[in-house]
């Protein structure tokens, strides 16, 4: 093999990779905050069959879970302008990630809620806990503890899936890698380093979520 490795040509554009990685993490944070929020709402509505919203959330979940994320992204960025709704590439990417994670987290959290024994809810009522206190301490928190590993994995999956946002020119990590490779033609080195950055971000997010689960979700049960 006569290939001469040249990582310096890629590292010369390290600032672009860093900016792309930071934007990927920012999109992931936005997607997590609002996506999990939608998931909690949807899980409660579906688990407790609050009509007519349970059917609406059911359609939403099935639609998102059974269509490709890339198609959802294209629909938001290219399709909505036909209806007069124009979003920047960054706004479209963030919205797509929120909607996508919201659907998956709805089902993940719903599974946790359905796993809570009904007797615990009755016991909370007998102890004169308000409906909000019952929901917060007896339903939601134990449910999140049960599904936290699965929810954490889904957040990482959405972060990795954000790579397709480069298709609408969102300047995240993959967009930066494509730009660098188009300038130095060092595809192997560029995408190897990009892969390592994604790996590092995935591990970082998993560790942060594991810490949050231990320190906040479980500790205050």
PDB file of C-alpha atoms in Angstrom:
ATOM      1  CA  UNK A   1       0.000   0.000   0.000  1.00  0.00           C
ATOM      2  CA  UNK A   2       1.547   3.270  -1.152  1.00  0.00           C
ATOM      3  CA  UNK A   3      -0.975   5.581   0.465  1.00  0.00           C
ATOM      4  CA  UNK A   4       0.666   8.395   2.422  1.00  0.00           C
ATOM      5  CA  UNK A   5      -1.353   9.451   5.439  1.00  0.00           C
ATOM      6  CA  UNK A   6      -1.622  13.188   6.022  1.00  0.00           C
ATOM      7  CA  UNK A   7      -3.667  14.066   9.099  1.00  0.00           C
ATOM      8  CA  UNK A   8      -2.086  17.514   9.231  1.00  0.00           C
ATOM      9  CA  UNK A   9      -4.193  18.541   6.219  1.00  0.00           C
ATOM     10  CA  UNK A  10      -7.307  17.778   8.254  1.00  0.00           C
ATOM     11  CA  UNK A  11      -6.108  19.161  11.571  1.00  0.00           C
ATOM     12  CA  UNK A  12      -5.370  22.432   9.799  1.00  0.00           C
ATOM     13  CA  UNK A  13      -9.160  22.818   9.667  1.00  0.00           C
ATOM     14  CA  UNK A  14      -9.655  21.616  13.227  1.00  0.00           C
ATOM     15  CA  UNK A  15     -11.595  24.761  14.086  1.00  0.00           C
ATOM     16  CA  UNK A  16     -14.280  23.791  11.557  1.00  0.00           C
ATOM     17  CA  UNK A  17     -14.584  20.327  13.075  1.00  0.00           C
ATOM     18  CA  UNK A  18     -14.852  21.845  16.544  1.00  0.00           C
ATOM     19  CA  UNK A  19     -17.549  24.298  15.460  1.00  0.00           C
ATOM     20  CA  UNK A  20     -19.430  21.486  13.748  1.00  0.00           C
ATOM     21  CA  UNK A  21     -19.206  19.287  16.844  1.00  0.00           C
ATOM     22  CA  UNK A  22     -20.438  22.106  19.082  1.00  0.00           C
ATOM     23  CA  UNK A  23     -23.391  22.733  16.784  1.00  0.00           C
ATOM     24  CA  UNK A  24     -24.198  19.009  16.814  1.00  0.00           C
ATOM     25  CA  UNK A  25     -24.185  19.059  20.611  1.00  0.00           C
ATOM     26  CA  UNK A  26     -26.347  22.183  20.626  1.00  0.00           C
ATOM     27  CA  UNK A  27     -28.904  20.558  18.334  1.00  0.00           C
ATOM     28  CA  UNK A  28     -28.853  17.470  20.538  1.00  0.00           C
ATOM     29  CA  UNK A  29     -29.455  19.545  23.663  1.00  0.00           C
ATOM     30  CA  UNK A  30     -32.412  21.313  22.042  1.00  0.00           C
ATOM     31  CA  UNK A  31     -33.802  18.044  20.745  1.00  0.00           C
ATOM     32  CA  UNK A  32     -33.443  16.419  24.155  1.00  0.00           C
ATOM     33  CA  UNK A  33     -35.005  19.242  26.154  1.00  0.00           C
ATOM     34  CA  UNK A  34     -38.088  19.699  24.002  1.00  0.00           C
ATOM     35  CA  UNK A  35     -38.288  16.160  22.631  1.00  0.00           C
ATOM     36  CA  UNK A  36     -38.376  14.562  26.077  1.00  0.00           C
ATOM     37  CA  UNK A  37     -40.882  17.219  27.152  1.00  0.00           C
ATOM     38  CA  UNK A  38     -43.161  16.183  24.298  1.00  0.00           C
ATOM     39  CA  UNK A  39     -42.493  12.556  25.211  1.00  0.00           C
ATOM     40  CA  UNK A  40     -43.653  13.046  28.811  1.00  0.00           C
ATOM     41  CA  UNK A  41     -46.818  14.791  27.661  1.00  0.00           C
ATOM     42  CA  UNK A  42     -47.529  12.199  25.000  1.00  0.00           C
ATOM     43  CA  UNK A  43     -46.810   9.314  27.349  1.00  0.00           C
ATOM     44  CA  UNK A  44     -49.285  10.582  29.934  1.00  0.00           C
ATOM     45  CA  UNK A  45     -51.951  11.212  27.311  1.00  0.00           C
ATOM     46  CA  UNK A  46     -51.522   7.773  25.734  1.00  0.00           C
ATOM     47  CA  UNK A  47     -51.078   5.804  28.958  1.00  0.00           C
ATOM     48  CA  UNK A  48     -54.132   7.361  30.593  1.00  0.00           C
ATOM     49  CA  UNK A  49     -56.122   7.470  27.311  1.00  0.00           C
ATOM     50  CA  UNK A  50     -57.038  11.143  27.569  1.00  0.00           C
ATOM     51  CA  UNK A  51     -59.423  11.557  24.650  1.00  0.00           C
ATOM     52  CA  UNK A  52     -59.275  12.896  21.976  1.00  0.00           C
ATOM     53  CA  UNK A  53     -55.568  13.685  22.359  1.00  0.00           C
ATOM     54  CA  UNK A  54     -54.569  10.045  22.768  1.00  0.00           C
ATOM     55  CA  UNK A  55     -55.559   9.369  19.148  1.00  0.00           C
ATOM     56  CA  UNK A  56     -53.699  12.438  17.921  1.00  0.00           C
ATOM     57  CA  UNK A  57     -50.538  11.373  19.715  1.00  0.00           C
ATOM     58  CA  UNK A  58     -51.043   7.845  18.409  1.00  0.00           C
ATOM     59  CA  UNK A  59     -51.076   9.085  14.819  1.00  0.00           C
ATOM     60  CA  UNK A  60     -48.059  11.306  15.494  1.00  0.00           C
ATOM     61  CA  UNK A  61     -46.046   8.459  16.995  1.00  0.00           C
ATOM     62  CA  UNK A  62     -46.858   6.003  14.209  1.00  0.00           C
ATOM     63  CA  UNK A  63     -46.138   8.572  11.514  1.00  0.00           C
ATOM     64  CA  UNK A  64     -42.723   9.531  12.868  1.00  0.00           C
ATOM     65  CA  UNK A  65     -41.595   6.054  13.898  1.00  0.00           C
ATOM     66  CA  UNK A  66     -42.447   4.580  10.499  1.00  0.00           C
ATOM     67  CA  UNK A  67     -40.869   7.179   8.228  1.00  0.00           C
ATOM     68  CA  UNK A  68     -37.162   7.999   7.685  1.00  0.00           C
ATOM     69  CA  UNK A  69     -35.689  10.908   9.613  1.00  0.00           C
ATOM     70  CA  UNK A  70     -34.231  12.263   6.369  1.00  0.00           C
ATOM     71  CA  UNK A  71     -37.695  12.434   4.783  1.00  0.00           C
ATOM     72  CA  UNK A  72     -39.036  14.215   7.881  1.00  0.00           C
ATOM     73  CA  UNK A  73     -36.184  16.703   7.620  1.00  0.00           C
ATOM     74  CA  UNK A  74     -36.794  17.310   3.913  1.00  0.00           C
ATOM     75  CA  UNK A  75     -40.525  17.752   4.520  1.00  0.00           C
ATOM     76  CA  UNK A  76     -39.867  20.450   7.122  1.00  0.00           C
ATOM     77  CA  UNK A  77     -37.177  22.271   5.156  1.00  0.00           C
ATOM     78  CA  UNK A  78     -38.409  21.861   1.569  1.00  0.00           C
ATOM     79  CA  UNK A  79     -42.087  21.027   2.007  1.00  0.00           C
ATOM     80  CA  UNK A  80     -43.329  23.560   4.533  1.00  0.00           C
ATOM     81  CA  UNK A  81     -42.264  26.602   2.450  1.00  0.00           C
ATOM     82  CA  UNK A  82     -45.001  25.583  -0.016  1.00  0.00           C
ATOM     83  CA  UNK A  83     -47.455  26.386   2.804  1.00  0.00           C
ATOM     84  CA  UNK A  84     -45.703  29.660   3.579  1.00  0.00           C
ATOM     85  CA  UNK A  85     -43.673  28.343   6.522  1.00  0.00           C
ATOM     86  CA  UNK A  86     -40.002  29.078   5.905  1.00  0.00           C
ATOM     87  CA  UNK A  87     -37.331  27.944   8.323  1.00  0.00           C
ATOM     88  CA  UNK A  88     -33.579  28.304   8.245  1.00  0.00           C
ATOM     89  CA  UNK A  89     -31.499  25.145   7.955  1.00  0.00           C
ATOM     90  CA  UNK A  90     -30.662  25.320  11.658  1.00  0.00           C
ATOM     91  CA  UNK A  91     -34.290  25.830  12.679  1.00  0.00           C
ATOM     92  CA  UNK A  92     -35.454  22.987  10.443  1.00  0.00           C
ATOM     93  CA  UNK A  93     -32.794  20.640  11.828  1.00  0.00           C
ATOM     94  CA  UNK A  94     -33.685  21.479  15.442  1.00  0.00           C
ATOM     95  CA  UNK A  95     -37.418  21.074  14.791  1.00  0.00           C
ATOM     96  CA  UNK A  96     -36.907  17.749  13.035  1.00  0.00           C
ATOM     97  CA  UNK A  97     -34.840  16.410  15.934  1.00  0.00           C
ATOM     98  CA  UNK A  98     -37.415  17.574  18.489  1.00  0.00           C
ATOM     99  CA  UNK A  99     -40.280  15.964  16.592  1.00  0.00           C
ATOM    100  CA  UNK A 100     -38.364  12.737  16.009  1.00  0.00           C
ATOM    101  CA  UNK A 101     -37.191  12.306  19.600  1.00  0.00           C
ATOM    102  CA  UNK A 102     -40.613  13.342  20.882  1.00  0.00           C
ATOM    103  CA  UNK A 103     -42.280  10.414  19.127  1.00  0.00           C
ATOM    104  CA  UNK A 104     -39.780   7.813  20.303  1.00  0.00           C
ATOM    105  CA  UNK A 105     -39.593   9.112  23.857  1.00  0.00           C
ATOM    106  CA  UNK A 106     -43.408   9.074  24.036  1.00  0.00           C
ATOM    107  CA  UNK A 107     -43.426   5.310  23.648  1.00  0.00           C
ATOM    108  CA  UNK A 108     -40.388   4.761  25.863  1.00  0.00           C
ATOM    109  CA  UNK A 109     -41.817   6.795  28.755  1.00  0.00           C
ATOM    110  CA  UNK A 110     -45.301   5.362  28.242  1.00  0.00           C
ATOM    111  CA  UNK A 111     -43.858   1.895  28.797  1.00  0.00           C
ATOM    112  CA  UNK A 112     -42.412   3.111  32.084  1.00  0.00           C
ATOM    113  CA  UNK A 113     -45.720   4.614  33.204  1.00  0.00           C
ATOM    114  CA  UNK A 114     -47.637   1.444  32.364  1.00  0.00           C
ATOM    115  CA  UNK A 115     -45.140  -0.535  34.449  1.00  0.00           C
ATOM    116  CA  UNK A 116     -46.074   1.386  37.617  1.00  0.00           C
ATOM    117  CA  UNK A 117     -48.350  -0.805  39.789  1.00  0.00           C
ATOM    118  CA  UNK A 118     -51.797   0.716  40.161  1.00  0.00           C
ATOM    119  CA  UNK A 119     -51.655  -0.065  43.871  1.00  0.00           C
ATOM    120  CA  UNK A 120     -48.952   2.577  44.340  1.00  0.00           C
ATOM    121  CA  UNK A 121     -51.248   5.228  42.897  1.00  0.00           C
ATOM    122  CA  UNK A 122     -54.064   4.118  45.205  1.00  0.00           C
ATOM    123  CA  UNK A 123     -51.687   4.237  48.158  1.00  0.00           C
ATOM    124  CA  UNK A 124     -50.655   7.780  47.256  1.00  0.00           C
ATOM    125  CA  UNK A 125     -54.309   8.776  47.156  1.00  0.00           C
ATOM    126  CA  UNK A 126     -54.864   7.199  50.575  1.00  0.00           C
ATOM    127  CA  UNK A 127     -51.967   9.276  51.920  1.00  0.00           C
ATOM    128  CA  UNK A 128     -53.771  12.428  50.741  1.00  0.00           C
ATOM    129  CA  UNK A 129     -51.182  13.311  48.098  1.00  0.00           C
ATOM    130  CA  UNK A 130     -52.448  15.761  45.522  1.00  0.00           C
ATOM    131  CA  UNK A 131     -52.826  14.607  41.917  1.00  0.00           C
ATOM    132  CA  UNK A 132     -49.721  16.576  40.954  1.00  0.00           C
ATOM    133  CA  UNK A 133     -47.668  15.090  43.809  1.00  0.00           C
ATOM    134  CA  UNK A 134     -48.880  11.627  42.901  1.00  0.00           C
ATOM    135  CA  UNK A 135     -47.959  12.122  39.272  1.00  0.00           C
ATOM    136  CA  UNK A 136     -44.546  13.609  40.058  1.00  0.00           C
ATOM    137  CA  UNK A 137     -43.374  11.261  42.815  1.00  0.00           C
ATOM    138  CA  UNK A 138     -45.346   8.045  42.302  1.00  0.00           C
ATOM    139  CA  UNK A 139     -45.780   7.910  38.525  1.00  0.00           C
ATOM    140  CA  UNK A 140     -43.325  10.026  36.547  1.00  0.00           C
ATOM    141  CA  UNK A 141     -40.109   9.677  38.527  1.00  0.00           C
ATOM    142  CA  UNK A 142     -40.281   5.881  38.985  1.00  0.00           C
ATOM    143  CA  UNK A 143     -41.248   5.555  35.324  1.00  0.00           C
ATOM    144  CA  UNK A 144     -38.222   7.587  34.246  1.00  0.00           C
ATOM    145  CA  UNK A 145     -35.963   5.465  36.449  1.00  0.00           C
ATOM    146  CA  UNK A 146     -37.213   2.312  34.714  1.00  0.00           C
ATOM    147  CA  UNK A 147     -36.720   3.626  31.178  1.00  0.00           C
ATOM    148  CA  UNK A 148     -33.730   5.930  31.654  1.00  0.00           C
ATOM    149  CA  UNK A 149     -31.207   3.613  29.926  1.00  0.00           C
ATOM    150  CA  UNK A 150     -33.482   3.197  26.900  1.00  0.00           C
ATOM    151  CA  UNK A 151     -34.218   6.921  26.774  1.00  0.00           C
ATOM    152  CA  UNK A 152     -30.507   7.738  27.011  1.00  0.00           C
ATOM    153  CA  UNK A 153     -29.762   5.384  24.127  1.00  0.00           C
ATOM    154  CA  UNK A 154     -32.453   7.032  22.012  1.00  0.00           C
ATOM    155  CA  UNK A 155     -30.965  10.481  22.662  1.00  0.00           C
ATOM    156  CA  UNK A 156     -27.579   9.229  21.456  1.00  0.00           C
ATOM    157  CA  UNK A 157     -29.232   7.718  18.366  1.00  0.00           C
ATOM    158  CA  UNK A 158     -30.843  11.065  17.553  1.00  0.00           C
ATOM    159  CA  UNK A 159     -27.481  12.803  18.008  1.00  0.00           C
ATOM    160  CA  UNK A 160     -25.844  10.397  15.557  1.00  0.00           C
ATOM    161  CA  UNK A 161     -28.784  10.764  13.172  1.00  0.00           C
ATOM    162  CA  UNK A 162     -28.221  14.514  13.089  1.00  0.00           C
ATOM    163  CA  UNK A 163     -25.488  13.789  10.546  1.00  0.00           C
ATOM    164  CA  UNK A 164     -28.143  13.807   7.799  1.00  0.00           C
ATOM    165  CA  UNK A 165     -28.871  17.462   8.624  1.00  0.00           C
ATOM    166  CA  UNK A 166     -25.825  18.248   6.491  1.00  0.00           C
ATOM    167  CA  UNK A 167     -28.091  17.483   3.510  1.00  0.00           C
ATOM    168  CA  UNK A 168     -29.870  20.794   4.050  1.00  0.00           C
ATOM    169  CA  UNK A 169     -26.591  22.631   4.708  1.00  0.00           C
ATOM    170  CA  UNK A 170     -26.842  22.680   8.484  1.00  0.00           C
ATOM    171  CA  UNK A 171     -23.241  23.348   9.467  1.00  0.00           C
ATOM    172  CA  UNK A 172     -22.924  20.504  11.954  1.00  0.00           C
ATOM    173  CA  UNK A 173     -20.073  17.997  12.198  1.00  0.00           C
ATOM    174  CA  UNK A 174     -20.725  15.999   9.028  1.00  0.00           C
ATOM    175  CA  UNK A 175     -21.177  19.197   7.013  1.00  0.00           C
ATOM    176  CA  UNK A 176     -17.794  20.396   8.303  1.00  0.00           C
ATOM    177  CA  UNK A 177     -16.190  17.057   7.406  1.00  0.00           C
ATOM    178  CA  UNK A 178     -17.621  17.151   3.889  1.00  0.00           C
ATOM    179  CA  UNK A 179     -16.373  20.702   3.446  1.00  0.00           C
ATOM    180  CA  UNK A 180     -12.868  19.829   4.627  1.00  0.00           C
ATOM    181  CA  UNK A 181     -12.691  16.730   2.434  1.00  0.00           C
ATOM    182  CA  UNK A 182     -13.773  18.721  -0.600  1.00  0.00           C
ATOM    183  CA  UNK A 183     -10.819  21.060  -0.026  1.00  0.00           C
ATOM    184  CA  UNK A 184      -7.978  18.667   0.779  1.00  0.00           C
ATOM    185  CA  UNK A 185      -9.264  15.429  -0.822  1.00  0.00           C
ATOM    186  CA  UNK A 186      -8.062  13.465   2.216  1.00  0.00           C
ATOM    187  CA  UNK A 187     -11.246  11.419   2.609  1.00  0.00           C
ATOM    188  CA  UNK A 188      -9.763   8.655   4.783  1.00  0.00           C
ATOM    189  CA  UNK A 189      -8.172  10.980   7.304  1.00  0.00           C
ATOM    190  CA  UNK A 190     -11.119  13.382   7.366  1.00  0.00           C
ATOM    191  CA  UNK A 191     -13.803  10.795   7.988  1.00  0.00           C
ATOM    192  CA  UNK A 192     -11.650   8.780  10.394  1.00  0.00           C
ATOM    193  CA  UNK A 193     -11.226  11.835  12.603  1.00  0.00           C
ATOM    194  CA  UNK A 194     -14.918  12.659  12.204  1.00  0.00           C
ATOM    195  CA  UNK A 195     -15.825   9.129  13.278  1.00  0.00           C
ATOM    196  CA  UNK A 196     -13.654   9.486  16.369  1.00  0.00           C
ATOM    197  CA  UNK A 197     -15.293  12.798  17.236  1.00  0.00           C
ATOM    198  CA  UNK A 198     -18.766  11.239  16.943  1.00  0.00           C
ATOM    199  CA  UNK A 199     -17.597   8.347  19.126  1.00  0.00           C
ATOM    200  CA  UNK A 200     -16.273  10.757  21.744  1.00  0.00           C
ATOM    201  CA  UNK A 201     -19.523  12.759  21.721  1.00  0.00           C
ATOM    202  CA  UNK A 202     -21.636   9.601  22.043  1.00  0.00           C
ATOM    203  CA  UNK A 203     -19.602   8.436  25.035  1.00  0.00           C
ATOM    204  CA  UNK A 204     -19.728  11.914  26.591  1.00  0.00           C
ATOM    205  CA  UNK A 205     -23.510  12.143  26.223  1.00  0.00           C
ATOM    206  CA  UNK A 206     -24.005   8.645  27.660  1.00  0.00           C
ATOM    207  CA  UNK A 207     -21.833   9.504  30.662  1.00  0.00           C
ATOM    208  CA  UNK A 208     -23.631  12.800  31.257  1.00  0.00           C
ATOM    209  CA  UNK A 209     -27.035  11.152  31.014  1.00  0.00           C
ATOM    210  CA  UNK A 210     -25.917   8.331  33.331  1.00  0.00           C
ATOM    211  CA  UNK A 211     -24.703  10.916  35.857  1.00  0.00           C
ATOM    212  CA  UNK A 212     -27.953  12.874  35.532  1.00  0.00           C
ATOM    213  CA  UNK A 213     -29.959   9.696  36.021  1.00  0.00           C
ATOM    214  CA  UNK A 214     -28.079   8.804  39.217  1.00  0.00           C
ATOM    215  CA  UNK A 215     -27.896  12.317  40.634  1.00  0.00           C
ATOM    216  CA  UNK A 216     -31.327  13.680  39.768  1.00  0.00           C
ATOM    217  CA  UNK A 217     -33.779  11.064  38.579  1.00  0.00           C
ATOM    218  CA  UNK A 218     -32.930   8.287  41.052  1.00  0.00           C
ATOM    219  CA  UNK A 219     -31.621  10.329  43.981  1.00  0.00           C
ATOM    220  CA  UNK A 220     -34.870  12.220  44.520  1.00  0.00           C
ATOM    221  CA  UNK A 221     -37.299   9.358  44.364  1.00  0.00           C
TER     222      UNK A 221
END
